[in-house]
CSV table of C-alpha atoms and ligand atoms in Angstrom, one decimal:
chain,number,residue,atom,x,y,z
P,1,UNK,CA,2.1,-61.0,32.6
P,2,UNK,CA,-0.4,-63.4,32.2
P,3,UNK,CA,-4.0,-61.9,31.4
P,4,UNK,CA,-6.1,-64.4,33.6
P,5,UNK,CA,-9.9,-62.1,33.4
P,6,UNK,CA,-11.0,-59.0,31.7
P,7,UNK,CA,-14.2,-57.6,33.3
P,8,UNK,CA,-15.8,-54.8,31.3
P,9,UNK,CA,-18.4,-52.4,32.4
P,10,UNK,CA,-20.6,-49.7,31.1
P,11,UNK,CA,-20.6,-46.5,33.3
P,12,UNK,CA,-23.6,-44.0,34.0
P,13,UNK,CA,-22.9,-41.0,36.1
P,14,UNK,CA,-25.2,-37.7,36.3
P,15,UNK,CA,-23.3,-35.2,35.5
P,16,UNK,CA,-23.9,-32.2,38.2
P,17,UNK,CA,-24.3,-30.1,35.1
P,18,UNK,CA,-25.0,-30.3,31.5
P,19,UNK,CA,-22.3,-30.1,29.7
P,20,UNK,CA,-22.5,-28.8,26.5
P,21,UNK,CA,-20.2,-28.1,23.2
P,22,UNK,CA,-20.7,-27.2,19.5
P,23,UNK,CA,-21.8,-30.7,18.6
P,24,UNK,CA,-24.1,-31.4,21.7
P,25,UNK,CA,-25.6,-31.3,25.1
P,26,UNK,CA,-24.6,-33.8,27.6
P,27,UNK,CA,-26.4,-34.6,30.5
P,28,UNK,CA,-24.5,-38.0,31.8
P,29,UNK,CA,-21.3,-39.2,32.0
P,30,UNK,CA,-21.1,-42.7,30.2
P,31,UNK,CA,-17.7,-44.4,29.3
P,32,UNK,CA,-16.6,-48.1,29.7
P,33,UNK,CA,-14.6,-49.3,32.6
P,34,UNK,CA,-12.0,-52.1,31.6
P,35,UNK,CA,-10.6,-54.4,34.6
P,36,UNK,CA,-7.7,-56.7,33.8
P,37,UNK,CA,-6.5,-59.9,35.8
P,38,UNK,CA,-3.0,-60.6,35.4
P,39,UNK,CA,-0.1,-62.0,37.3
P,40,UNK,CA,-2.9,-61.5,40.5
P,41,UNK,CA,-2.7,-58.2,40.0
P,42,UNK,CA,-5.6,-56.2,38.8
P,43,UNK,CA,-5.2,-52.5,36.3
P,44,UNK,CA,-8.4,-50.4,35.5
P,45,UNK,CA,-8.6,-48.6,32.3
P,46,UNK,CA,-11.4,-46.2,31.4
P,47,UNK,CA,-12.3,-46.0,27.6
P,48,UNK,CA,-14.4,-42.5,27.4
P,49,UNK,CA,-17.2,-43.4,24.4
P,50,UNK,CA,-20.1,-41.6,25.1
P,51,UNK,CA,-23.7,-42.4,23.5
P,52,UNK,CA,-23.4,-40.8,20.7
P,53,UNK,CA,-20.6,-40.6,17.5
P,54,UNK,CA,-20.7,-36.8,18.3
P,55,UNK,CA,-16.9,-36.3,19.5
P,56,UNK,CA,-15.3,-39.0,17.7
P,57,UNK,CA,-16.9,-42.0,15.8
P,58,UNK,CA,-17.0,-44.2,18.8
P,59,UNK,CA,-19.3,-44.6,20.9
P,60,UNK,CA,-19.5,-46.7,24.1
P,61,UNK,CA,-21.4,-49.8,21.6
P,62,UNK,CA,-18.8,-49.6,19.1
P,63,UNK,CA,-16.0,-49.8,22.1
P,64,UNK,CA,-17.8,-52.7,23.7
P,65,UNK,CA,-18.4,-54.6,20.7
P,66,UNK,CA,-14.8,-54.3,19.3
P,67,UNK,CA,-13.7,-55.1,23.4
P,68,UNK,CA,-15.9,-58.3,23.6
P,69,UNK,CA,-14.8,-59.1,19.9
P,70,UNK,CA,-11.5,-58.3,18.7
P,71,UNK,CA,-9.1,-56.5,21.4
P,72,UNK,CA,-9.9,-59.2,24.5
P,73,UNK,CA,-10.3,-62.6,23.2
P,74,UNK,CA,-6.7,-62.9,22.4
P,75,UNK,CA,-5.4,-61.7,25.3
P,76,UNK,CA,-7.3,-64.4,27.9
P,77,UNK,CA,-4.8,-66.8,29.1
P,78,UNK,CA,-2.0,-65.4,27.2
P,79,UNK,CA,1.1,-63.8,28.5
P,80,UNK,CA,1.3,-59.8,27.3
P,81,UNK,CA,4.6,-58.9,27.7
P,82,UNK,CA,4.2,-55.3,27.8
P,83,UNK,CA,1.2,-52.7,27.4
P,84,UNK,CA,3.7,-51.3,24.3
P,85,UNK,CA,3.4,-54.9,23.2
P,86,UNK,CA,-0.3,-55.2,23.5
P,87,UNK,CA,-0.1,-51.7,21.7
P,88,UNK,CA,1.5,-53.0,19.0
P,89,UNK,CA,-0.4,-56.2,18.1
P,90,UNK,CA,-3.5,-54.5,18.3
P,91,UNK,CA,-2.4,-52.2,15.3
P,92,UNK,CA,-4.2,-54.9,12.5
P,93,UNK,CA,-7.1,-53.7,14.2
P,94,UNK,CA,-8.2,-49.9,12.2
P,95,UNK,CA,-9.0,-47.6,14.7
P,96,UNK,CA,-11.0,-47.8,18.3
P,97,UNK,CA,-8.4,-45.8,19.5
P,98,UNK,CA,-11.1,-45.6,22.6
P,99,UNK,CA,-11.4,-49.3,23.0
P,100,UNK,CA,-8.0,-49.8,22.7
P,101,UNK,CA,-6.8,-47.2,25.0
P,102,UNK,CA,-9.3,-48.4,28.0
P,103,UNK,CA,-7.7,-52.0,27.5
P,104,UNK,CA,-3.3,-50.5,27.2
P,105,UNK,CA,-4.6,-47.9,30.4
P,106,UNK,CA,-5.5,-51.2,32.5
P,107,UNK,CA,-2.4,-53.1,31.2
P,108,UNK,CA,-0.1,-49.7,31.8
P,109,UNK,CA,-1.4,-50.1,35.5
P,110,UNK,CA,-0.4,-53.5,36.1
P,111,UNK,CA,2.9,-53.0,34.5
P,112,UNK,CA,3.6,-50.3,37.0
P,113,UNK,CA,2.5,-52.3,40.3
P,114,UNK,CA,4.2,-54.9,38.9
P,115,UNK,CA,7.5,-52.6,39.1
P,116,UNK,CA,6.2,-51.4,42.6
P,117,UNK,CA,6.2,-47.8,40.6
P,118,UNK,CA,3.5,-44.7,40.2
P,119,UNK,CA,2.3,-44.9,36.4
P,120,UNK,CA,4.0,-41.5,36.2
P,121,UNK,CA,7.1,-42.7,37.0
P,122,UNK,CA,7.1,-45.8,34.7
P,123,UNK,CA,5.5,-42.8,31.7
P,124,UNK,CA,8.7,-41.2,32.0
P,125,UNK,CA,6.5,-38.1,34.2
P,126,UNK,CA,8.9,-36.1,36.5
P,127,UNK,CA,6.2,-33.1,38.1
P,128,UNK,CA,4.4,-34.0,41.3
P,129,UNK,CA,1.5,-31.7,40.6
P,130,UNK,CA,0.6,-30.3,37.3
P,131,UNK,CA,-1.1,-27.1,36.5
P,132,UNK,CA,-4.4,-27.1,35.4
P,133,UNK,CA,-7.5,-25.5,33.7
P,134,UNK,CA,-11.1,-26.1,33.5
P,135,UNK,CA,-13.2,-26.4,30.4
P,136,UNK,CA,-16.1,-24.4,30.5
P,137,UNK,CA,-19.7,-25.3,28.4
P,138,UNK,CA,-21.8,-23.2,26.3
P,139,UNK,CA,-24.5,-21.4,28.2
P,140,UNK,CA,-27.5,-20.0,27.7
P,141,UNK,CA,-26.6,-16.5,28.3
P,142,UNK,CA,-23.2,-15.1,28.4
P,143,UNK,CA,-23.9,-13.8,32.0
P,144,UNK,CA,-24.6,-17.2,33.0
P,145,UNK,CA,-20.9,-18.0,31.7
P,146,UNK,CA,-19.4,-15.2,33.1
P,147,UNK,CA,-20.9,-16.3,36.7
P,148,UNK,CA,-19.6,-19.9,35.8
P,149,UNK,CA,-15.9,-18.2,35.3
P,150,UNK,CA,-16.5,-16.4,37.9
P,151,UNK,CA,-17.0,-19.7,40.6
P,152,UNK,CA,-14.1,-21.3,38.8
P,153,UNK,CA,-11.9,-19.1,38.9
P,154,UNK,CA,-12.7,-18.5,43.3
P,155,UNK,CA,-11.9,-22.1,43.4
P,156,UNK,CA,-8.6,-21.3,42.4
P,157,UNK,CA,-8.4,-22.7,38.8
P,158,UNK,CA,-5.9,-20.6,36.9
P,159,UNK,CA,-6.7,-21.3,33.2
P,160,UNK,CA,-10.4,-21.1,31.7
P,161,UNK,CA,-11.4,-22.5,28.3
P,162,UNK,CA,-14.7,-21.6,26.7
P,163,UNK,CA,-16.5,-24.1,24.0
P,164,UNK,CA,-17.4,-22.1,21.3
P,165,UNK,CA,-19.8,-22.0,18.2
P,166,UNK,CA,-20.8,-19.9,15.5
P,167,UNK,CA,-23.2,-17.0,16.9
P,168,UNK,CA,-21.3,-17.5,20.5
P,169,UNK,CA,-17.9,-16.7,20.0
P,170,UNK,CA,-16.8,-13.0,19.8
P,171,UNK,CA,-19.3,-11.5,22.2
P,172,UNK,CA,-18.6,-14.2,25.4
P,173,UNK,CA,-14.6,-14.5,24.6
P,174,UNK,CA,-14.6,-10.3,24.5
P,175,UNK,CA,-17.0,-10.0,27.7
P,176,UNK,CA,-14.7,-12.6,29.6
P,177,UNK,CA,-11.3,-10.4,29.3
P,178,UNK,CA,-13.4,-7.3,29.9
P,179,UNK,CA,-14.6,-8.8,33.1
P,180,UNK,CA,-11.5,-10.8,34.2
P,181,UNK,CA,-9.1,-8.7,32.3
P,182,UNK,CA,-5.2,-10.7,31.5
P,183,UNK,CA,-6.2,-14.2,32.8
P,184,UNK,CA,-4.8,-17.1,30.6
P,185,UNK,CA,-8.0,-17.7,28.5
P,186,UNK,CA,-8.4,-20.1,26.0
P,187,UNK,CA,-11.6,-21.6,23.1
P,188,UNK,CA,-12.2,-24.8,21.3
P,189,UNK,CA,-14.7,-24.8,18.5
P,190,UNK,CA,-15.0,-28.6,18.8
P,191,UNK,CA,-14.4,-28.3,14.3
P,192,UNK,CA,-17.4,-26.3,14.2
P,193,UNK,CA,-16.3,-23.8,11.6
P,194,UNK,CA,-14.4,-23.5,7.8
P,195,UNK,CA,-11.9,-21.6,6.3
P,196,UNK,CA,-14.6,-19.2,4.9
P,197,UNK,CA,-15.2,-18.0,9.2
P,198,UNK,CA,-12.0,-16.5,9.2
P,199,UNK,CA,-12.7,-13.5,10.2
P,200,UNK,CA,-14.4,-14.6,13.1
P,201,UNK,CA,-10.9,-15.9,14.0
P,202,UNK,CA,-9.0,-12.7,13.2
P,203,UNK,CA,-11.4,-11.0,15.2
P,204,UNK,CA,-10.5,-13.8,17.8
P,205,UNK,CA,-7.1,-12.9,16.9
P,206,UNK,CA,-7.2,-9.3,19.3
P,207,UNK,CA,-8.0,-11.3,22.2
P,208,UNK,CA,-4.9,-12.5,23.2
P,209,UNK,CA,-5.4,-15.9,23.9
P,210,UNK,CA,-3.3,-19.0,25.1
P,211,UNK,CA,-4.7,-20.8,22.3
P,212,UNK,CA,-7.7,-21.8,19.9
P,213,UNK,CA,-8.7,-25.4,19.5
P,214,UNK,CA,-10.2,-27.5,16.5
P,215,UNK,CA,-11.4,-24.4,14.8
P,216,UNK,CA,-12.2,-26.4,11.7
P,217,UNK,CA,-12.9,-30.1,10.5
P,218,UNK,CA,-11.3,-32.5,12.5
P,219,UNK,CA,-9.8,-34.5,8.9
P,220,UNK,CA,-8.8,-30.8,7.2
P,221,UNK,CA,-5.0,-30.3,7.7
P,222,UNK,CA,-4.8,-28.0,4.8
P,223,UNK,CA,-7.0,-25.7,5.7
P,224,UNK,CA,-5.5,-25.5,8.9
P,225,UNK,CA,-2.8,-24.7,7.5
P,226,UNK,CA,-4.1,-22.0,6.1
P,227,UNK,CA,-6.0,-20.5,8.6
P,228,UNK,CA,-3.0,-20.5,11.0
P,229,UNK,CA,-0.7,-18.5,8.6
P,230,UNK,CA,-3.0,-15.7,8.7
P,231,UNK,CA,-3.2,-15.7,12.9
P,232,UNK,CA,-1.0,-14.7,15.7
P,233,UNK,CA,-2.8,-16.7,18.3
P,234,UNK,CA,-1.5,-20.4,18.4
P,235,UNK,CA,-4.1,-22.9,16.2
P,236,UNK,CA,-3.9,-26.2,18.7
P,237,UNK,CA,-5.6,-29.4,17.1
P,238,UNK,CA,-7.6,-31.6,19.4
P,239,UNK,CA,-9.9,-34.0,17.4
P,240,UNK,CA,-7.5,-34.1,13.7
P,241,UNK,CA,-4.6,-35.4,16.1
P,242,UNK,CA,-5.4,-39.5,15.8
P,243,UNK,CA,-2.2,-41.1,16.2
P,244,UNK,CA,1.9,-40.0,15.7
P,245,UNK,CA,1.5,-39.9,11.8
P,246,UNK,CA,-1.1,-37.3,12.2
P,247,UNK,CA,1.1,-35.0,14.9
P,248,UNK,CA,3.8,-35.2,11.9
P,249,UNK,CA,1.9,-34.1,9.3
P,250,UNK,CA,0.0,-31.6,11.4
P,251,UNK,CA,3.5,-30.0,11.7
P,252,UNK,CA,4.9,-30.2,8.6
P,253,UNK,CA,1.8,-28.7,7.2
P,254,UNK,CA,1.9,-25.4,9.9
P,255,UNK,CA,-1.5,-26.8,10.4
P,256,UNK,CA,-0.9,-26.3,14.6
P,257,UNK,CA,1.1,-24.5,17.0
P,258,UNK,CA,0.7,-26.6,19.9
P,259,UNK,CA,-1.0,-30.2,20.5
P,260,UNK,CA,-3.8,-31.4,22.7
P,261,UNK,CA,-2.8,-34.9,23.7
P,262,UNK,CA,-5.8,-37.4,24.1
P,263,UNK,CA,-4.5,-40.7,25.3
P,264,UNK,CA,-7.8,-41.9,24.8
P,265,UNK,CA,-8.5,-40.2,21.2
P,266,UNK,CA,-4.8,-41.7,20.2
P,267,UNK,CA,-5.3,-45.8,20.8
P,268,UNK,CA,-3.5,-45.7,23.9
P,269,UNK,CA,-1.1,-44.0,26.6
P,270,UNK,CA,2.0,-45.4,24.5
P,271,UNK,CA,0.6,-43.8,21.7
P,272,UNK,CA,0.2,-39.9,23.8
P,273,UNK,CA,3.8,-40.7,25.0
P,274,UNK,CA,5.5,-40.6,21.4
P,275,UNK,CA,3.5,-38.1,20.1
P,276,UNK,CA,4.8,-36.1,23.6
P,277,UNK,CA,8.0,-37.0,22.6
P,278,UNK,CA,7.8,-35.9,18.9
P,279,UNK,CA,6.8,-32.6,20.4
P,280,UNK,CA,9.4,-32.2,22.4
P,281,UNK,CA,12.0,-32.7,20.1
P,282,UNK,CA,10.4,-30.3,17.8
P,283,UNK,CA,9.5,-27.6,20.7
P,284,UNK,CA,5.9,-28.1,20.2
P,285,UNK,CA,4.0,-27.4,23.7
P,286,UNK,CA,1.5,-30.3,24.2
P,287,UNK,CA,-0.9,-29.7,26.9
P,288,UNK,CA,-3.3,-32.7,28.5
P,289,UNK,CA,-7.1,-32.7,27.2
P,290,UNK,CA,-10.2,-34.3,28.7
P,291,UNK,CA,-12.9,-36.2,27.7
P,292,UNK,CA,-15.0,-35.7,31.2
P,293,UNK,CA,-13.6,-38.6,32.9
P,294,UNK,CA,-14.2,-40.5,35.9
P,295,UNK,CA,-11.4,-40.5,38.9
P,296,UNK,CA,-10.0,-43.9,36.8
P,297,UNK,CA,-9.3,-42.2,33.3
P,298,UNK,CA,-8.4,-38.6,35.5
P,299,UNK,CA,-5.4,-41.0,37.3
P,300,UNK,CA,-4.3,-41.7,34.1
P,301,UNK,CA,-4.3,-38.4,32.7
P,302,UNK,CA,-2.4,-37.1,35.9
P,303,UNK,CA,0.2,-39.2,35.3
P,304,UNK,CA,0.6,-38.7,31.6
P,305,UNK,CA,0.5,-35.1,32.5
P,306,UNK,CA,3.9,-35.5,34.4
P,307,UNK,CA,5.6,-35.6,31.2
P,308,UNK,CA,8.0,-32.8,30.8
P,309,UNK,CA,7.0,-31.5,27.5
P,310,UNK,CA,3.2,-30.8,28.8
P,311,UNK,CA,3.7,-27.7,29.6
P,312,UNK,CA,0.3,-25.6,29.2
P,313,UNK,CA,-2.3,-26.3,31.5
P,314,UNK,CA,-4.2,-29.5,31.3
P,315,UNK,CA,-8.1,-30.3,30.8
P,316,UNK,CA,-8.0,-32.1,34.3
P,317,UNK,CA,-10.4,-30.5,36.8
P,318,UNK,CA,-10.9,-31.9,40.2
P,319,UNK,CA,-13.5,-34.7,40.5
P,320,UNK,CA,-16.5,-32.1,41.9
P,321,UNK,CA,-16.5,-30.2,38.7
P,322,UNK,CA,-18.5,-32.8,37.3
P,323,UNK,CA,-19.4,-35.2,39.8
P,324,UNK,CA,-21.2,-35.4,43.0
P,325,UNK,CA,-19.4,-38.6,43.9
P,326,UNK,CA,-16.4,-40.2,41.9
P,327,UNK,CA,-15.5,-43.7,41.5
P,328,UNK,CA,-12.5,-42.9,43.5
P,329,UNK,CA,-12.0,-41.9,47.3
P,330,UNK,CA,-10.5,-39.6,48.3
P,331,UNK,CA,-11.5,-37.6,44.8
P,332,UNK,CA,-9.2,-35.3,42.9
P,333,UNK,CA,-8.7,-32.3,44.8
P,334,UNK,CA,-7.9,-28.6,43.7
P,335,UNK,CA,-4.5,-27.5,45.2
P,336,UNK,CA,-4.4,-23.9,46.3
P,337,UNK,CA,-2.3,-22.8,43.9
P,338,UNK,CA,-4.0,-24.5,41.1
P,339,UNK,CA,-2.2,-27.5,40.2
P,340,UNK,CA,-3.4,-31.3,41.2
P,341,UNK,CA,-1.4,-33.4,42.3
P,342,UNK,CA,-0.2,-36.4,40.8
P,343,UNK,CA,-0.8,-40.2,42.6
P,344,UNK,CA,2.2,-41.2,44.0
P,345,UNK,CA,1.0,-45.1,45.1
P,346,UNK,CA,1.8,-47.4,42.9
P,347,UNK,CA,0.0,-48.1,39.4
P,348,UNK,CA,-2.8,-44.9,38.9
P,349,UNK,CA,-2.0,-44.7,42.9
P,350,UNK,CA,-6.0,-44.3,43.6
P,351,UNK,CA,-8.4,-46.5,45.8
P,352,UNK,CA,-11.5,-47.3,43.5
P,353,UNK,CA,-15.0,-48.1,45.7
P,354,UNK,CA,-16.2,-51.1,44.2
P,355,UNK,CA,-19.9,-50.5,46.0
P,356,UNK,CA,-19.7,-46.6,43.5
P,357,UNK,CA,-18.3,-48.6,40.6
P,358,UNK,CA,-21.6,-51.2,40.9
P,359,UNK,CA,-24.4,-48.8,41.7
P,360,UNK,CA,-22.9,-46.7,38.2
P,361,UNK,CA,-22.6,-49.8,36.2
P,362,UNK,CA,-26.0,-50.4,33.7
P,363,UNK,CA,-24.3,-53.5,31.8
P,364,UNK,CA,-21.2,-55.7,33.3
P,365,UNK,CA,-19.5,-58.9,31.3
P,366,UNK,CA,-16.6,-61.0,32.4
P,367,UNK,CA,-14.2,-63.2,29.8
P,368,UNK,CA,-12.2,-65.3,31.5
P,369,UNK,CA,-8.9,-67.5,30.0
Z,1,LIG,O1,-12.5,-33.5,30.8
Z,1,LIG,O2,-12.9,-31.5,31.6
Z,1,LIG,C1,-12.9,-32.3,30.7
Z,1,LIG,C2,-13.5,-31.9,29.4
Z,1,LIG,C3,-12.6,-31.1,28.5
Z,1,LIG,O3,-13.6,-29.7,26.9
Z,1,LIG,C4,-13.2,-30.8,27.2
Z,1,LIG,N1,-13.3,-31.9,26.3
Z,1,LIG,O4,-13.0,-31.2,22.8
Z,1,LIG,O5,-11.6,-30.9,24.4
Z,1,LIG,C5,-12.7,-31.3,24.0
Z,1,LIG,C6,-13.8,-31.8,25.0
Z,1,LIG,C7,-14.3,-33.1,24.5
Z,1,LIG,C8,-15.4,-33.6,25.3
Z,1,LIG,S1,-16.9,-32.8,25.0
Z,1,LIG,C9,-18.1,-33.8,25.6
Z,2,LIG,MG1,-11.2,-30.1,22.3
């Protein structure tokens, strides 16, 4: 395909509640929105760098600049063979994984309307819905959180994660199952502890959960390591998972049980499909994370999700958890028996507004060949 325009925008969405985690309160949705020309076809990619180096070390600047600078001059009025291929030359470039990703996501779409197939189907994905979970915030009071599980789980989602932090981590997880009793339950500490908290994990430990996410720094495979030999409950790394190498080592070391796969945290949907596949042939569940996005980056994430291998339930919550209005229409939707299902048009397989895209959009730029 030849790559005739890249148009790039920066997104600004109230959120219809604050979201907020170990490292931060969010109040807005930003990310970057990347459109690719090519072949008179057009992909949309979503690159999910927020304001702030809080989650990872991008932010929506850093993903712009390296955009404008590095990942789309080369491409204008050049053929890319392949989002794999665009993958791969972009390598020389150390990190972004953000950037990157929003650009391959774009390229992946083309590719797929190109073959007149869903993305899930040219991903290798073989569900038509996948079952989800939703990703709870810390509150202010643990009754406030048990009325948010409450609400979530009457709209039918089956699997509830908690954000947790030191001083709110034993009391809300223990009041949740006392309240809701065997549901499938699961925290993230967002790397907000070390190895010396580990009690607080073995306490964790009696609380049967599906699993317990970035307990410690997100660069600390060792310690990991450690702290998972002396627990039942399944460690699952989120933020120390940066590319293949890194799911490798993660398993060599013990440092995980299971694997939260960020396309956007791991440069790129070719990137989430071999560390998928790694998994797989070790037996290593891999379940979908989120990073809040809009109905462009959740298309996306559907589709990866199709995978065989991801087999707990994903961070993909319909489009009115967080938004009043998404970019797409119709929005994703919660089925009854909580799963979504995934697009089945071709490409992401959803009808972007361009009037919503517009009135969201604080700063636009166009390269052309
Ligand atoms: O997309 O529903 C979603 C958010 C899921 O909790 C979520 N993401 O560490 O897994 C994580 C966080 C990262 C984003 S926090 C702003
Ligand atoms: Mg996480």
């Amino acid at each position: 395909m030849r790559v005739e325009a890249v148009e790039l925008r920066q997104i600004e969405m109230k959120l219809r509640a604050p979201f907020e985690t170990s490292f931060g309160r969010e109040e807005d949705k930003v990310c970057l929105l990347v459109r690719v020309r090519a072949g008179g076809l057009e992909g949309w990619g979503e690159a999910p760098a927020g304001i702030a180096p809080l989650y990872n070390e991008e932010t929506s600047e850093t993903a712009w600049s390296v955009l404008e600078r590095f990942l789309i001059p080369p491409l204008l009025g050049k053929q890319v063979p392949s989002p794999q291929a665009f993958a791969a030359g972009a390598v020389h470039i150390r990190r972004h994984h953000m950037a990157k990703a929003g650009l391959e996501a774009a390229l992946w779409d083309i590719a797929a309307q190109r073959q007149g197939l869903p993305l899930s189907r040219l991903l290798g994905g073989e569900r038509a819905a996948v079952s989800v979970g939703v990703s709870l915030g810390i509150e202010p009071t643990v009754d406030a959180l048990l009325e948010r599980v409450a609400d979530y789980l009457g709209r039918g989602y089956r699997r509830i994660k908690v954000k947790i932090k030191p001083g709110w981590d034993i009391e809300p997880t223990r009041r949740i199952r006392e309240r809701f009793g065997d549901i499938l339950l699961q925290v993230d500490a967002n790397s907000a502890y070390d190895l010396a908290d580990a009690a607080t994990f073995k306490a964790l430990d009696a609380f049967n959960l599906l699993l317990i996410e970035q307990p410690l720094a997100e660069d600390d495979m060792v310690d990991h390591a450690a702290l998972q030999a002396q627990l039942r409950t399944p460690i699952c790394l989120d933020e120390s998972i940066v590319h293949e190498r890194a799911a490798k080592a993660a398993l060599q070391l013990g440092a995980c049980r299971v694997i939260n796969i960020k396309q956007a945290r791991v440069g790129g949907l070719s990137a989430a499909v071999a560390i998928h596949d790694l998994c797989r042939a070790q037996g290593v569940p891999v379940w979908c994370g989120g990073m809040l996005e809009t109905g462009i980056g959740r298309a996306a994430n559907l589709a990866l999700t199709s995978l065989p291998n991801f087999t707990l339930p994903a961070d993909l919550s319909a489009s009115d958890r967080y938004f009043a209005e998404d970019l797409i229409d119709p929005p994703v939707t919660l089925n009854t028996d909580g799963t979504i299902t995934v697009p089945t048009g071709v490409g992401l397989g959803v009808h972007i507004v361009p009037e919503r895209v517009e009135r969201h959009t604080v700063r636009m730029a166009r390269f052309t060949a």
